[in-house]
mmCIF file of C-alpha atoms in Angstrom:
data_model
loop_
_atom_site.group_PDB
_atom_site.id
_atom_site.type_symbol
_atom_site.label_atom_id
_atom_site.label_comp_id
_atom_site.label_asym_id
_atom_site.label_seq_id
_atom_site.Cartn_x
_atom_site.Cartn_y
_atom_site.Cartn_z
ATOM 1 C CA UNK A 1 0.000 0.000 0.000
ATOM 2 C CA UNK A 2 2.804 2.424 0.834
ATOM 3 C CA UNK A 3 4.433 1.802 -2.560
ATOM 4 C CA UNK A 4 1.125 2.313 -4.364
ATOM 5 C CA UNK A 5 0.394 5.571 -2.562
ATOM 6 C CA UNK A 6 3.873 6.940 -3.255
ATOM 7 C CA UNK A 7 3.509 6.162 -6.951
ATOM 8 C CA UNK A 8 0.622 8.645 -7.179
ATOM 9 C CA UNK A 9 3.105 11.483 -6.552
ATOM 10 C CA UNK A 10 0.491 13.122 -4.346
ATOM 11 C CA UNK A 11 0.781 13.940 -0.626
ATOM 12 C CA UNK A 12 -1.319 11.285 1.112
ATOM 13 C CA UNK A 13 -1.375 10.584 4.845
ATOM 14 C CA UNK A 14 -1.024 6.823 5.342
ATOM 15 C CA UNK A 15 -2.439 5.684 8.705
ATOM 16 C CA UNK A 16 -1.609 2.098 9.675
ATOM 17 C CA UNK A 17 -3.750 0.041 12.048
ATOM 18 C CA UNK A 18 -2.972 -3.394 13.418
ATOM 19 C CA UNK A 19 -3.850 -2.309 16.977
ATOM 20 C CA UNK A 20 -0.237 -2.330 18.160
ATOM 21 C CA UNK A 21 -0.056 -6.110 18.144
ATOM 22 C CA UNK A 22 3.324 -6.290 16.419
ATOM 23 C CA UNK A 23 5.023 -3.253 17.977
ATOM 24 C CA UNK A 24 4.497 -1.037 14.900
ATOM 25 C CA UNK A 25 6.464 1.838 16.433
ATOM 26 C CA UNK A 26 9.587 -0.177 15.647
ATOM 27 C CA UNK A 27 8.902 -0.510 11.907
ATOM 28 C CA UNK A 28 5.837 1.396 10.667
ATOM 29 C CA UNK A 29 7.630 4.732 10.371
ATOM 30 C CA UNK A 30 9.402 3.469 7.260
ATOM 31 C CA UNK A 31 6.153 2.880 5.389
ATOM 32 C CA UNK A 32 3.466 5.108 6.924
ATOM 33 C CA UNK A 33 2.763 8.352 8.737
ATOM 34 C CA UNK A 34 1.089 7.003 11.878
ATOM 35 C CA UNK A 35 0.287 3.696 13.486
ATOM 36 C CA UNK A 36 -2.183 2.612 16.111
ATOM 37 C CA UNK A 37 -0.450 1.551 19.312
ATOM 38 C CA UNK A 38 -3.410 0.088 21.226
ATOM 39 C CA UNK A 39 -6.779 -1.624 21.093
ATOM 40 C CA UNK A 40 -9.794 0.552 20.263
ATOM 41 C CA UNK A 41 -10.501 3.437 22.605
ATOM 42 C CA UNK A 42 -13.691 3.622 24.671
ATOM 43 C CA UNK A 43 -15.576 6.624 26.011
ATOM 44 C CA UNK A 44 -14.536 5.777 29.557
ATOM 45 C CA UNK A 45 -11.961 7.283 31.931
ATOM 46 C CA UNK A 46 -10.097 4.028 32.506
ATOM 47 C CA UNK A 47 -9.728 3.518 28.756
ATOM 48 C CA UNK A 48 -8.107 6.943 28.401
ATOM 49 C CA UNK A 49 -5.694 6.250 31.259
ATOM 50 C CA UNK A 50 -4.730 2.793 29.995
ATOM 51 C CA UNK A 51 -4.228 3.873 26.395
ATOM 52 C CA UNK A 52 -2.159 6.911 27.376
ATOM 53 C CA UNK A 53 0.202 4.682 29.362
ATOM 54 C CA UNK A 54 0.612 2.187 26.521
ATOM 55 C CA UNK A 55 1.201 4.920 23.954
ATOM 56 C CA UNK A 56 3.718 6.572 26.272
ATOM 57 C CA UNK A 57 5.978 3.509 26.066
ATOM 58 C CA UNK A 58 6.653 4.253 22.393
ATOM 59 C CA UNK A 59 7.348 8.002 22.673
ATOM 60 C CA UNK A 60 10.962 7.739 21.514
ATOM 61 C CA UNK A 61 9.901 6.280 18.154
ATOM 62 C CA UNK A 62 7.687 9.209 17.106
ATOM 63 C CA UNK A 63 8.739 12.267 15.151
ATOM 64 C CA UNK A 64 7.842 14.491 12.198
ATOM 65 C CA UNK A 65 5.996 12.459 9.585
ATOM 66 C CA UNK A 66 5.771 9.348 11.780
ATOM 67 C CA UNK A 67 3.457 9.376 14.781
ATOM 68 C CA UNK A 68 2.142 7.076 17.498
ATOM 69 C CA UNK A 69 -1.663 6.936 17.261
ATOM 70 C CA UNK A 70 -3.520 6.169 20.531
ATOM 71 C CA UNK A 71 -6.846 6.230 18.622
ATOM 72 C CA UNK A 72 -9.444 8.935 18.033
ATOM 73 C CA UNK A 73 -10.746 11.499 20.500
ATOM 74 C CA UNK A 74 -13.786 10.636 22.600
ATOM 75 C CA UNK A 75 -14.467 14.262 23.548
ATOM 76 C CA UNK A 76 -18.182 14.994 23.302
ATOM 77 C CA UNK A 77 -19.531 11.453 23.183
ATOM 78 C CA UNK A 78 -21.139 11.744 26.622
ATOM 79 C CA UNK A 79 -19.431 9.068 28.677
ATOM 80 C CA UNK A 80 -17.110 11.330 30.669
ATOM 81 C CA UNK A 81 -17.169 14.656 32.484
ATOM 82 C CA UNK A 82 -15.949 17.992 31.137
ATOM 83 C CA UNK A 83 -12.785 17.732 33.268
ATOM 84 C CA UNK A 84 -12.094 14.204 32.007
ATOM 85 C CA UNK A 85 -12.529 15.243 28.384
ATOM 86 C CA UNK A 86 -10.249 18.227 28.950
ATOM 87 C CA UNK A 87 -7.592 15.935 30.404
ATOM 88 C CA UNK A 88 -8.031 13.515 27.495
ATOM 89 C CA UNK A 89 -7.548 16.298 24.926
ATOM 90 C CA UNK A 90 -4.586 17.777 26.824
ATOM 91 C CA UNK A 91 -2.646 14.515 26.941
ATOM 92 C CA UNK A 92 -3.409 13.662 23.290
ATOM 93 C CA UNK A 93 -2.103 17.109 22.290
ATOM 94 C CA UNK A 94 1.036 16.662 24.389
ATOM 95 C CA UNK A 95 1.648 13.180 22.919
ATOM 96 C CA UNK A 96 1.452 14.628 19.386
ATOM 97 C CA UNK A 97 -1.352 12.172 18.640
ATOM 98 C CA UNK A 98 -3.425 12.563 15.464
ATOM 99 C CA UNK A 99 -6.405 14.650 16.619
ATOM 100 C CA UNK A 100 -9.323 12.827 15.005
ATOM 101 C CA UNK A 101 -12.684 14.079 16.283
ATOM 102 C CA UNK A 102 -14.827 11.107 17.284
ATOM 103 C CA UNK A 103 -18.106 12.830 18.148
ATOM 104 C CA UNK A 104 -20.978 14.040 15.953
ATOM 105 C CA UNK A 105 -19.788 17.520 14.976
ATOM 106 C CA UNK A 106 -23.343 18.478 13.939
ATOM 107 C CA UNK A 107 -24.520 18.290 17.544
ATOM 108 C CA UNK A 108 -21.588 19.479 19.641
ATOM 109 C CA UNK A 109 -22.294 21.198 22.944
ATOM 110 C CA UNK A 110 -20.580 24.487 23.713
ATOM 111 C CA UNK A 111 -18.339 22.652 26.208
ATOM 112 C CA UNK A 112 -17.264 20.136 23.570
ATOM 113 C CA UNK A 113 -16.531 22.933 21.108
ATOM 114 C CA UNK A 114 -14.534 24.775 23.766
ATOM 115 C CA UNK A 115 -12.238 21.785 24.196
ATOM 116 C CA UNK A 116 -11.853 20.792 20.551
ATOM 117 C CA UNK A 117 -11.262 24.356 19.333
ATOM 118 C CA UNK A 118 -8.558 25.316 21.848
ATOM 119 C CA UNK A 119 -6.016 26.740 19.432
ATOM 120 C CA UNK A 120 -3.301 26.983 22.092
ATOM 121 C CA UNK A 121 -3.561 23.282 22.931
ATOM 122 C CA UNK A 122 -3.676 22.377 19.241
ATOM 123 C CA UNK A 123 -0.534 24.461 18.679
ATOM 124 C CA UNK A 124 1.292 22.190 21.148
ATOM 125 C CA UNK A 125 0.180 19.182 19.127
ATOM 126 C CA UNK A 126 1.288 20.783 15.858
ATOM 127 C CA UNK A 127 4.596 22.216 17.090
ATOM 128 C CA UNK A 128 7.268 22.046 14.401
ATOM 129 C CA UNK A 129 9.803 20.327 16.670
ATOM 130 C CA UNK A 130 7.585 17.252 16.629
ATOM 131 C CA UNK A 131 8.726 15.625 19.885
ATOM 132 C CA UNK A 132 6.154 13.455 21.655
ATOM 133 C CA UNK A 133 5.680 14.460 25.271
ATOM 134 C CA UNK A 134 5.890 11.719 27.886
ATOM 135 C CA UNK A 135 5.289 10.940 31.555
ATOM 136 C CA UNK A 136 8.162 12.288 33.663
ATOM 137 C CA UNK A 137 6.911 12.101 37.254
ATOM 138 C CA UNK A 138 4.405 10.290 39.490
ATOM 139 C CA UNK A 139 3.471 11.719 42.886
ATOM 140 C CA UNK A 140 1.209 11.056 45.862
ATOM 141 C CA UNK A 141 0.575 7.920 47.902
ATOM 142 C CA UNK A 142 -1.163 6.199 44.998
ATOM 143 C CA UNK A 143 1.149 7.718 42.353
ATOM 144 C CA UNK A 144 -1.964 9.038 40.600
ATOM 145 C CA UNK A 145 -0.678 12.621 40.424
ATOM 146 C CA UNK A 146 1.389 12.853 37.255
ATOM 147 C CA UNK A 147 3.569 15.261 35.328
ATOM 148 C CA UNK A 148 3.912 14.854 31.564
ATOM 149 C CA UNK A 149 6.242 17.047 29.529
ATOM 150 C CA UNK A 150 7.931 17.517 26.180
ATOM 151 C CA UNK A 151 10.110 20.120 24.461
ATOM 152 C CA UNK A 152 8.686 22.631 22.009
ATOM 153 C CA UNK A 153 10.327 24.882 19.463
ATOM 154 C CA UNK A 154 11.784 28.158 20.711
ATOM 155 C CA UNK A 155 13.324 26.626 23.866
ATOM 156 C CA UNK A 156 9.846 26.195 25.365
ATOM 157 C CA UNK A 157 8.476 23.183 27.223
ATOM 158 C CA UNK A 158 4.899 21.853 27.262
ATOM 159 C CA UNK A 159 3.856 20.515 30.656
ATOM 160 C CA UNK A 160 0.688 18.710 31.736
ATOM 161 C CA UNK A 161 -0.216 18.292 35.403
ATOM 162 C CA UNK A 162 -2.595 15.314 35.258
ATOM 163 C CA UNK A 163 -4.631 14.302 38.291
ATOM 164 C CA UNK A 164 -5.832 10.713 37.909
ATOM 165 C CA UNK A 165 -6.841 10.541 41.578
ATOM 166 C CA UNK A 166 -10.410 10.581 42.894
ATOM 167 C CA UNK A 167 -9.656 13.778 44.852
ATOM 168 C CA UNK A 168 -8.163 17.172 44.066
ATOM 169 C CA UNK A 169 -4.548 17.782 45.021
ATOM 170 C CA UNK A 170 -1.402 19.784 44.341
ATOM 171 C CA UNK A 171 0.966 18.596 41.630
ATOM 172 C CA UNK A 172 4.543 19.852 41.346
ATOM 173 C CA UNK A 173 6.544 20.117 38.145
ATOM 174 C CA UNK A 174 10.269 20.180 38.933
ATOM 175 C CA UNK A 175 12.654 21.684 36.399
ATOM 176 C CA UNK A 176 14.874 18.602 36.368
ATOM 177 C CA UNK A 177 11.918 16.349 35.548
ATOM 178 C CA UNK A 178 10.624 18.455 32.652
ATOM 179 C CA UNK A 179 14.018 19.122 31.087
ATOM 180 C CA UNK A 180 14.798 22.668 32.246
ATOM 181 C CA UNK A 181 18.087 23.803 33.825
ATOM 182 C CA UNK A 182 17.421 24.121 37.556
ATOM 183 C CA UNK A 183 18.213 27.832 37.951
ATOM 184 C CA UNK A 184 16.403 29.006 34.811
ATOM 185 C CA UNK A 185 13.615 31.556 35.420
ATOM 186 C CA UNK A 186 10.497 30.717 33.403
ATOM 187 C CA UNK A 187 7.185 32.387 32.688
ATOM 188 C CA UNK A 188 4.185 30.078 32.433
ATOM 189 C CA UNK A 189 1.216 30.139 30.077
ATOM 190 C CA UNK A 190 -1.985 28.341 31.132
ATOM 191 C CA UNK A 191 -3.510 27.017 27.904
ATOM 192 C CA UNK A 192 -6.995 26.418 29.309
ATOM 193 C CA UNK A 193 -7.246 29.744 31.138
ATOM 194 C CA UNK A 194 -5.568 31.491 28.178
ATOM 195 C CA UNK A 195 -3.444 33.633 30.448
ATOM 196 C CA UNK A 196 0.061 33.897 31.903
ATOM 197 C CA UNK A 197 0.560 33.051 35.557
ATOM 198 C CA UNK A 198 1.730 35.987 37.645
ATOM 199 C CA UNK A 199 5.476 36.466 37.931
ATOM 200 C CA UNK A 200 8.213 34.025 36.997
ATOM 201 C CA UNK A 201 9.262 30.673 38.468
ATOM 202 C CA UNK A 202 12.598 28.997 39.252
ATOM 203 C CA UNK A 203 13.153 25.342 40.083
ATOM 204 C CA UNK A 204 9.575 24.135 40.317
ATOM 205 C CA UNK A 205 5.910 25.026 39.954
ATOM 206 C CA UNK A 206 3.035 23.682 42.070
ATOM 207 C CA UNK A 207 -0.626 23.968 41.103
ATOM 208 C CA UNK A 208 -3.860 22.556 42.489
ATOM 209 C CA UNK A 209 -5.608 20.246 40.032
ATOM 210 C CA UNK A 210 -9.148 18.928 40.424
ATOM 211 C CA UNK A 211 -9.860 15.199 40.326
ATOM 212 C CA UNK A 212 -9.624 13.704 36.805
ATOM 213 C CA UNK A 213 -8.567 17.064 35.397
ATOM 214 C CA UNK A 214 -5.398 18.405 33.810
ATOM 215 C CA UNK A 215 -3.489 21.666 33.638
ATOM 216 C CA UNK A 216 -1.840 22.197 30.255
ATOM 217 C CA UNK A 217 0.993 24.709 30.430
ATOM 218 C CA UNK A 218 3.858 26.126 28.403
ATOM 219 C CA UNK A 219 7.073 27.048 30.223
ATOM 220 C CA UNK A 220 8.859 29.871 28.416
ATOM 221 C CA UNK A 221 12.332 31.307 29.175
ATOM 222 C CA UNK A 222 11.902 34.614 30.994
ATOM 223 C CA UNK A 223 14.066 36.427 28.449
ATOM 224 C CA UNK A 224 11.289 35.859 25.904
ATOM 225 C CA UNK A 225 8.805 37.793 28.053
ATOM 226 C CA UNK A 226 8.922 40.942 25.946
ATOM 227 C CA UNK A 227 8.093 38.924 22.850
ATOM 228 C CA UNK A 228 4.832 37.737 24.458
ATOM 229 C CA UNK A 229 3.935 41.193 25.743
ATOM 230 C CA UNK A 230 0.974 41.581 28.090
ATOM 231 C CA UNK A 231 -1.101 38.655 26.800
#
């Protein structure tokens, strides 16, 4: 199929699906543009959690033109809460997953549209550097408080504070975990609030995250502050 598509001399996105049964991350990049890494997704919280963890194992194999595919988005299908859908979309964006809308776009609620049309989150997914973000830290007694992170172009870092617990709690992103030099001052953009956090941060950042929710952030070197102005 790859040979046939290439013979057309037209740009065609070739998505491969064998449900990750033969470790396609190790070979599919030579013949296609993305490959499913898991069984089919379900509109349930536990499915999102399980699939994210499986897809995370193959992060090092992804890159521009060749992507791990943890299956389509379930946002808007009705089986999860707004917070859970927001977390789902945040992690899929961070993992550079193909963002395939899986709900009926003719009947989207305003909340569904708010999630799926977040241009700042989508920009993380489409960043030109093309590095899949991954899990870098687990915290709390049940290790259900997680930090996911990945580098972006322009010396920036995308960070997700993902609360898988059944209760709200603080989650801390440490510079060493997310790939930032320990004494580097950073400004932080909240991609769901569409605002910069007040001041700058050195060494770590702690935020409260509701149960089954996710903060999606961009850490930006402080010297770039003037470029971003007063947004």
